[in-house]
Every structure is written in C-alpha cells, then in structure tokens.
Amino acid sequence: MPTRRALRTSPLFLLALACTVACGGGSGNDSGTDSDGDTDSDTITTGTTDTTAAPTTSGTTAWEEESESEPEQPVTVEWSELELRLVRGGDVLLRFPADGFQLGVVATLDDGSSYDPFFLAPDQWLTVTGAEELGGAAAVDVRLSFGTDVHARLTVTEAAPGRFHASLVPEPGGPVLAYMRLRPLVDAGEGFYGLGEYFDAAEHRGRVRAMQLEYDPQIESQYNEAHVPVPFITGTRGWGLFVEDPHAAVFDVAAAAADRVEATFGTGPDTDQGLVFHLYAANHPLDVTRHYYATTGAPKLPAPWALGPWIWRDENDDQAQVESDIATIRELDLATSALWIDRPYQSAVGVFDWNPTQFPDSQAMIAKIHDLGLRLALWHVPYVDDDPAAAEMRAEAEAGEFFPLEVGLITSEWGEPLDLTNPAAFEWWQDHIRQYTDNGIDGFKLDYAEDIVVGLGGARTVWEFADGSSERTMHKLYQLLYHRAYAELLPESGGFLLCRAGTYGDQQNVSVIWPGDLDANMAAHREPVDDDGESYIAVGGLPAALTASLGLGPSGFPFFASDTGGYRHAPPDRETFVRWFEYTALTPVMQVGTGSSDVPWEFTPENGLDDESLAWYRQYARLHLRLFPYVWTHAQLLATTGRPLQRPLGLAYPELGVHPSDTYLLGRDLLVAPVVARGATSRKLSLPPGAWLDWWTGEVLQGDSDVTVDAPLGTLPLFLRVGGIVPLLRPTIDTLAPTTAAEIDSFAGDPGLLYARVAPGPVGTRFDLYDGTALKQRLGTGSLRLEIAPGEVFTAGVDVEVVAMPPVTAVTVDDAPLTQRADAAALDAASDGWFYAADLGGALRVKLGPGTHLARATLAD
C-alpha cells in the first residue's frame, strides 16, 4: 500500500462529509430524510462498506455489523481432470491437483519411530495418477490411484452452505504407508492466519509450523513453545482448511513454494484409518471461523466477571498477604474483579487442601474475597506429588491404577500425570476438585500437563494409556480430558479456566489461554538478549504476547491473557510493565502478575514503579472494566458469527496488503496499536479505510493511509471508527462481581446507567448490546440524532458522550427541550440534561432517564 501523508482533520471535516452525503454525493442508504438531514427510518444502519462486517443474525441480542453486506455467495466443490476445487461464486479459492494428495511410503513400520514429519520423511511420496468416479450421493466420491497397486477413496460431502466434510482413506494392500499429505494450490499473494499460538508472527506466509511441542536447544525454554497448535488455517481470500487429526503434523505455509500450503501428517500405524479434513469458504476471511466452530463446537465463554481485571502473585506468602492485597486493591481504587492464588498453597501438589501453616482459615479468607467484590481461582495441575504430605493420595491413585500403564518422558517435578482416559481416575479426580468448587473456588489456572510428547526428534517417548491410546495421539488429546475434568464442575452461570495448552475442539472447555512463561521484557521471539552478562535466545516478551493473542482468535480460542509484565527474568522494568498493561487493558481478559510476584502498588528499585505508573495502571484497569458491555456483546456473537474478538489488521482488511503482528481491532470499532519497541514514543501504523478518531484527544485521522502517531509512555495508540459506538460502564465501576460492601461499586449489584462514547458520522450506525439495548447515531447537516431503546439489563438510562463534535446550541429529547447544565459536575448530579465542552475535539454529553428516547442536538451555524 502506498504511504500517504496522514490527513488530520477537525470536527468540521465530519460536518462537511455529512453535507456531502446529504446532498447526494455519498453512498448512504437512508430511507427518507427530514429537513435536518436525519433519517426517519426505524432502523439506522451502516451505509458505508465495512470489511469487518459480520453476517446478520437474528434475535434481540444480535448486532447487525453491516447491513449492506452481500448475501453469502454459493460455494461448491468440483472434481474434474484429477483436481478437486473449492469454488465460491465462480472464484476458485483452493485447488488440489494430482499432486495435491500424497501418500508416504516406508519400508516397514518401525515401532520406535515417532513418525514426526517435522524431523522425518517417508522413503517416497506417491501422487495421484488416475481416478474412478464412484457415483455416490456425496458431492465428490472418487477412487484415486497412486500408481498401479495403491488406491485411496476421496469423499467430500456438504455439511452446510460453505462447509464441507472430506476424507481420504487408503485401501488395504500395496506398500506400507505411514504419512499423508494435503498440498492445495493457493494464491501466491494472499496471507494466512490460524494454526494456533505462535510468538513470532500472526501471519504465517513463508513459515513452517509444527503442530506439536518439539525439542529446540537454541531457545531458552529448550522447546518450540507450540502450546496450542491447531491444524486449521484461513486464507485471506476467504477459505479455510481444517485437518481433524491428532497425529504429529507440520504445515509448510507457502515456504517451499509461494502458491502451496502443505499439511503433512505422520499417521504411522494408523494410516489405514485415513485423514479427515474440512473445507470452508465465506465472503470475508473473518467469517471462516464460524464454520470451524460449527465443526468442533462453540467456544466456552468465561463468566462475565472473569473479564477482569485479575491480580495474582507467583508465590503468596500466606493468608495474611492475600487479605492485605485485597484490602489494598480497594483502598487504592484499583478496578479489579478477581484474583487467583498460585502455588504453593496446598500441603503438597495433588492434595486438595490448604496448607494450615500458610492458610489457617481458608474459608474466612474466601468469604472476605467475595465480600470485597472479587472472585477466586486456584493454580492446579493433574499430578500427585510423592511428597510425604501427599502419601495418602498417592497410595490411593496407585492402588486404583490411575496412572498411565507406560510412562515416557516426565517433564514436571511432581511425577507422571494421571491417566484421565481411565473413567475411574477421571471420576476420582473430579470428586476431589469438588472439595474446592463446593467451598467457594470459582475457577482454575491449569498449568503443565505437556509431558506427553510424540518423541525427541525421530525417536518415540512411549506412553500407554488405559483406553489403548499412546503418545501418538494423546500428545494432543490429553488436554481435552484434563480441561474437561474441571470445566464440567464450573457453575452453569459461568466460571474461569485459564489454560496453558490446548488443541482443536478444546475451546469447548477452555475459557482463556495464557501463553506460558514469557520474558519480562520487550524482546521479540528468538531475539538474542544480553542482560547484565546473562545471554540467551528469548522466548519473547511483550511482542510475543501480542502476536500470540492475534493468532489464537482465528484459531478458535477467542480469549487470551498473557501475564501482564512477563514471567522469565522478572521483574519487568517500569517501561515494560506500563507498555504491557496498556496492551492488556484493550484485550478481552486482563490478568496482572509477574514471575517475581510484583503487583502494581509495590515500588522497588528493581521494578522502578512509582506513583505515576500506579496512576496509569488505575486508568487503564478501569478502562478495561468499563469496556465490558462492548466486549461482552462481541463475545455473545462468537457462536454465530465466529469473528475473533481481537482481529488482526491483515485478516480484517486483507485488501490493505499488510500483515502487522502489533495492530488489531478489538471488536468492530476499536483499532489498537500497542507500543512494543523499547524507548519508542511514537509508532507507525496502517489505518484502515474510513476516518478514525484518537480516543484520547478526539483528533480525527483519515484512513486508508500510513500514519505516525505520538505515543509517550502511558499513552496507548487507540482509535475509534468514525460512526462507531462503544457502550461503557460508569466511570466509578470497581468490579463486575457481587459484593457485600456498600462502598464498592459493583456491576453485578447494579448495572446502573449505560454510558457510551460515540464518534459521530454522516451515515447512520447502531450498536445492539447483548441485553437488547439499541444505540443509534447519525450526524446530519444541522443536527445530531441519537436514539436509545433499553434492553433487559441497562434500564436506568444512558449518558452518551459524543466526541469530535461541532458546537451545539440546543438539545431536545422526544421533541421537548433538554436542560443545559453548567458543567460536567452539574450534569453528573442531575437526572438528565446536556453539557458541551471543548475537550476531545468538542464533546457533547447527553444524559437521559429510563425508557426509549429520541434526542436531537442542534449544531451552531
């Protein structure tokens, strides 16, 4: 995209644009206007082309992101001339030519081989030489020949419009097969998203991605950090490929050839079962994920209160420290909804108790936590330690044969994980989990359980489980069992699972992913670091966290929360910590803690924190909490639209041709550009089409351009789409959780007034909240029109702030004059009214009582 000079505009730009549209020069879709240029249509919709739009859904909680989006184009699969094609509206998205399906031949099956295609390859790859159409009811049903004596059946059926189920199953006989590969031809210029959690880049072109943990002696962690590999990839032309197979695999994403994606699976002795895969297509690449959810299950939403912020220490001293922390959180007015207690707190790992020396009265502590408007989670793992304090539990597990029949490489310090394929072991573990959930624990941070790997290089690390499975598949599938054991015991109203690892389909169990132990610095993934004489190849710090969050959303895990500040080499310095909480405040879940147990209010020479950094933290934590209605509305739509909550810029706007790993949209209307470079006080970014309003200053920038914006420490580059509406909680909100303390401002206790920030636009837009509340705006040639219809939760009225707004002379509500208040404090004290101030490029606040209202603001000449 060519670089353009940033066009910075005044509020008059919006008014001029409004005139252009009203006079017929624009492309609005108004259905009738009155004398002030406002629409009289009952439904105000977006008239501009919005490439981040979701398809319309029905029901009072649906938010119609784009009324003018074209109907989904028909999608078909075609078989012709030894080629399978995925076609959308006549446009071929994917082609599997004769060499698009391959079978890997080996001399003999070797029980000691891992068949890991990241390290190993077959003796020979066979490609398609002929085909016989079988004429079944499926869209495609052919018998493929891979030479004279090797055959496989390819079957493709339509599961739903835009979604196809496929399988490739070898026939018995012929040479020994141990690998299977899909090699579709793709567009040589498109981008690729998904594949799970990676720390180096959100877009994968030119990279080779292992679908499992691999030993890597170069990096400081000694492995490749592939905690959440998902064999599901989306192309920016609007297609998806999901290979539903748990064996070791590797994706070559246009690395060997610019127009090929290669998905290779080491199926080993299971090759005769074939390979199941799915083909998806949608008008826009953001919509492909909804097909994946339809195949593997909708994501499990955390409880509303779990959207945070959260506070934790890596190690808590004792109950007194926990109780001091929760009191300090409230004394310092730090918006917080929950905390968790990390290890150690038990007598030993795997003993479902509270160490009586550390926590002499755990029930009293839990009650205090709940009274102060906080929820509580605990760190946990699926191990039983051989510590004397766990001897009884260990003996019971051994007597019940609750451990794997054969154990490979053990990577935890507490021994082997439980064999959760054994129904008795699963039930036994859940019985013990209830000892916590029945006594007020609201969620869990689930760590470790990544011992089961396919091998070290080409050699197996053999595991055997009660259900007959081995590490060949359980390196992925164990996570499903581990997480399900806890997910099933969370309350129906919602809970919280923060998980380190996952795989496809696990989004049905996992509430939130965290990326494990990142560096407490601003190093990029695999960047060489020299820290006071200590040299290492970094796992990655803040840049790695941001990149991981952008990869997981398109991979089916929409909620992500890195340790704010990092973990390895903690404490983070002041700049790192501030830049990190600036970023996590604009993510769905904000959790704050480091490997050195630093909390925002404890100032030390090592962390460099001070009163200024604490004030910034207070500001960003409260902004995160206030954004709850905006984020929760998008979360409620995940099951139907599938659109990630954090949307990588290159996936949301593929036409820009840029794929940054440090810029994203949070929902539809907020553009976030965190600063991740040390010492930077400005940053460059690509603005999408349209106009964008600086959240902090009200300055309007014209989009479809590259801009450089100021970003001193303490300021996150954050932009609101012109025409966008962001519903917010009140500025005094302290928590989303219930409380018994009258001085704590709780959303659960009283939703209160709905606040909103609006960037007025000449084309009418609306935001329908999750509870059915509808907010609408339109800036006409002489007035601004606001419509409010309450839903089931926000019934007390609204306080709308319209920024970058020209001066206003009068406001009416339901055709009656609305009282102008002297200042913001007077408006706060009144039940309704309006006030105009010069800040934020001109800010009009309109406060209205309960009920449905139409407000009009008359603009000064």
PDB file of C-alpha atoms in Angstrom, residues 34 51 54 90 145-146 150 157 211 224 257 297 301 401 454-455 461 478-479 485 507 519 591 651 653 721 738 766 785:
ATOM      1  CA  ASP A  34     -36.441  15.065   7.225  1.00  0.00           C
ATOM      2  CA  THR A  51     -14.912  -5.074   5.516  1.00  0.00           C
ATOM      3  CA  ALA A  54     -20.338  -9.986  10.362  1.00  0.00           C
ATOM      4  CA  GLY A  90     -17.233 -18.835  -9.653  1.00  0.00           C
ATOM      5  CA  SER A 145      -4.932 -44.353  -7.926  1.00  0.00           C
ATOM      6  CA  PHE A 146      -1.426 -43.619  -6.662  1.00  0.00           C
ATOM      7  CA  VAL A 150      -2.070 -48.096  -4.266  1.00  0.00           C
ATOM      8  CA  THR A 157     -19.939 -34.083   1.385  1.00  0.00           C
ATOM      9  CA  MET A 211       1.625 -28.961  15.281  1.00  0.00           C
ATOM     10  CA  ASN A 224       9.456 -24.541  20.317  1.00  0.00           C
ATOM     11  CA  ALA A 257       6.570 -22.651  -2.866  1.00  0.00           C
ATOM     12  CA  GLY A 297     -18.057 -26.711  18.947  1.00  0.00           C
ATOM     13  CA  LEU A 301     -17.432 -18.236  27.455  1.00  0.00           C
ATOM     14  CA  GLU A 401      -4.116 -47.835  38.771  1.00  0.00           C
ATOM     15  CA  VAL A 454       5.399 -37.586  20.292  1.00  0.00           C
ATOM     16  CA  GLY A 455       9.145 -38.009  20.732  1.00  0.00           C
ATOM     17  CA  THR A 461       8.874 -41.394  24.011  1.00  0.00           C
ATOM     18  CA  TYR A 478      -4.792 -35.394  26.817  1.00  0.00           C
ATOM     19  CA  GLN A 479      -5.508 -31.669  27.067  1.00  0.00           C
ATOM     20  CA  ALA A 485     -12.418 -32.579  34.195  1.00  0.00           C
ATOM     21  CA  GLN A 507     -12.385 -24.239  23.095  1.00  0.00           C
ATOM     22  CA  ASP A 519      10.133 -12.987  29.194  1.00  0.00           C
ATOM     23  CA  GLN A 591      -4.578 -10.550  34.161  1.00  0.00           C
ATOM     24  CA  LEU A 651      -7.284 -10.531   8.331  1.00  0.00           C
ATOM     25  CA  TYR A 653      -8.626  -5.750   5.925  1.00  0.00           C
ATOM     26  CA  ARG A 721     -14.006   4.301  13.970  1.00  0.00           C
ATOM     27  CA  PRO A 738     -21.079  -9.231  43.521  1.00  0.00           C
ATOM     28  CA  ARG A 766     -26.249   1.347  15.503  1.00  0.00           C
ATOM     29  CA  ARG A 785     -29.671  12.429  16.147  1.00  0.00           C
TER      30      ARG A 785
END
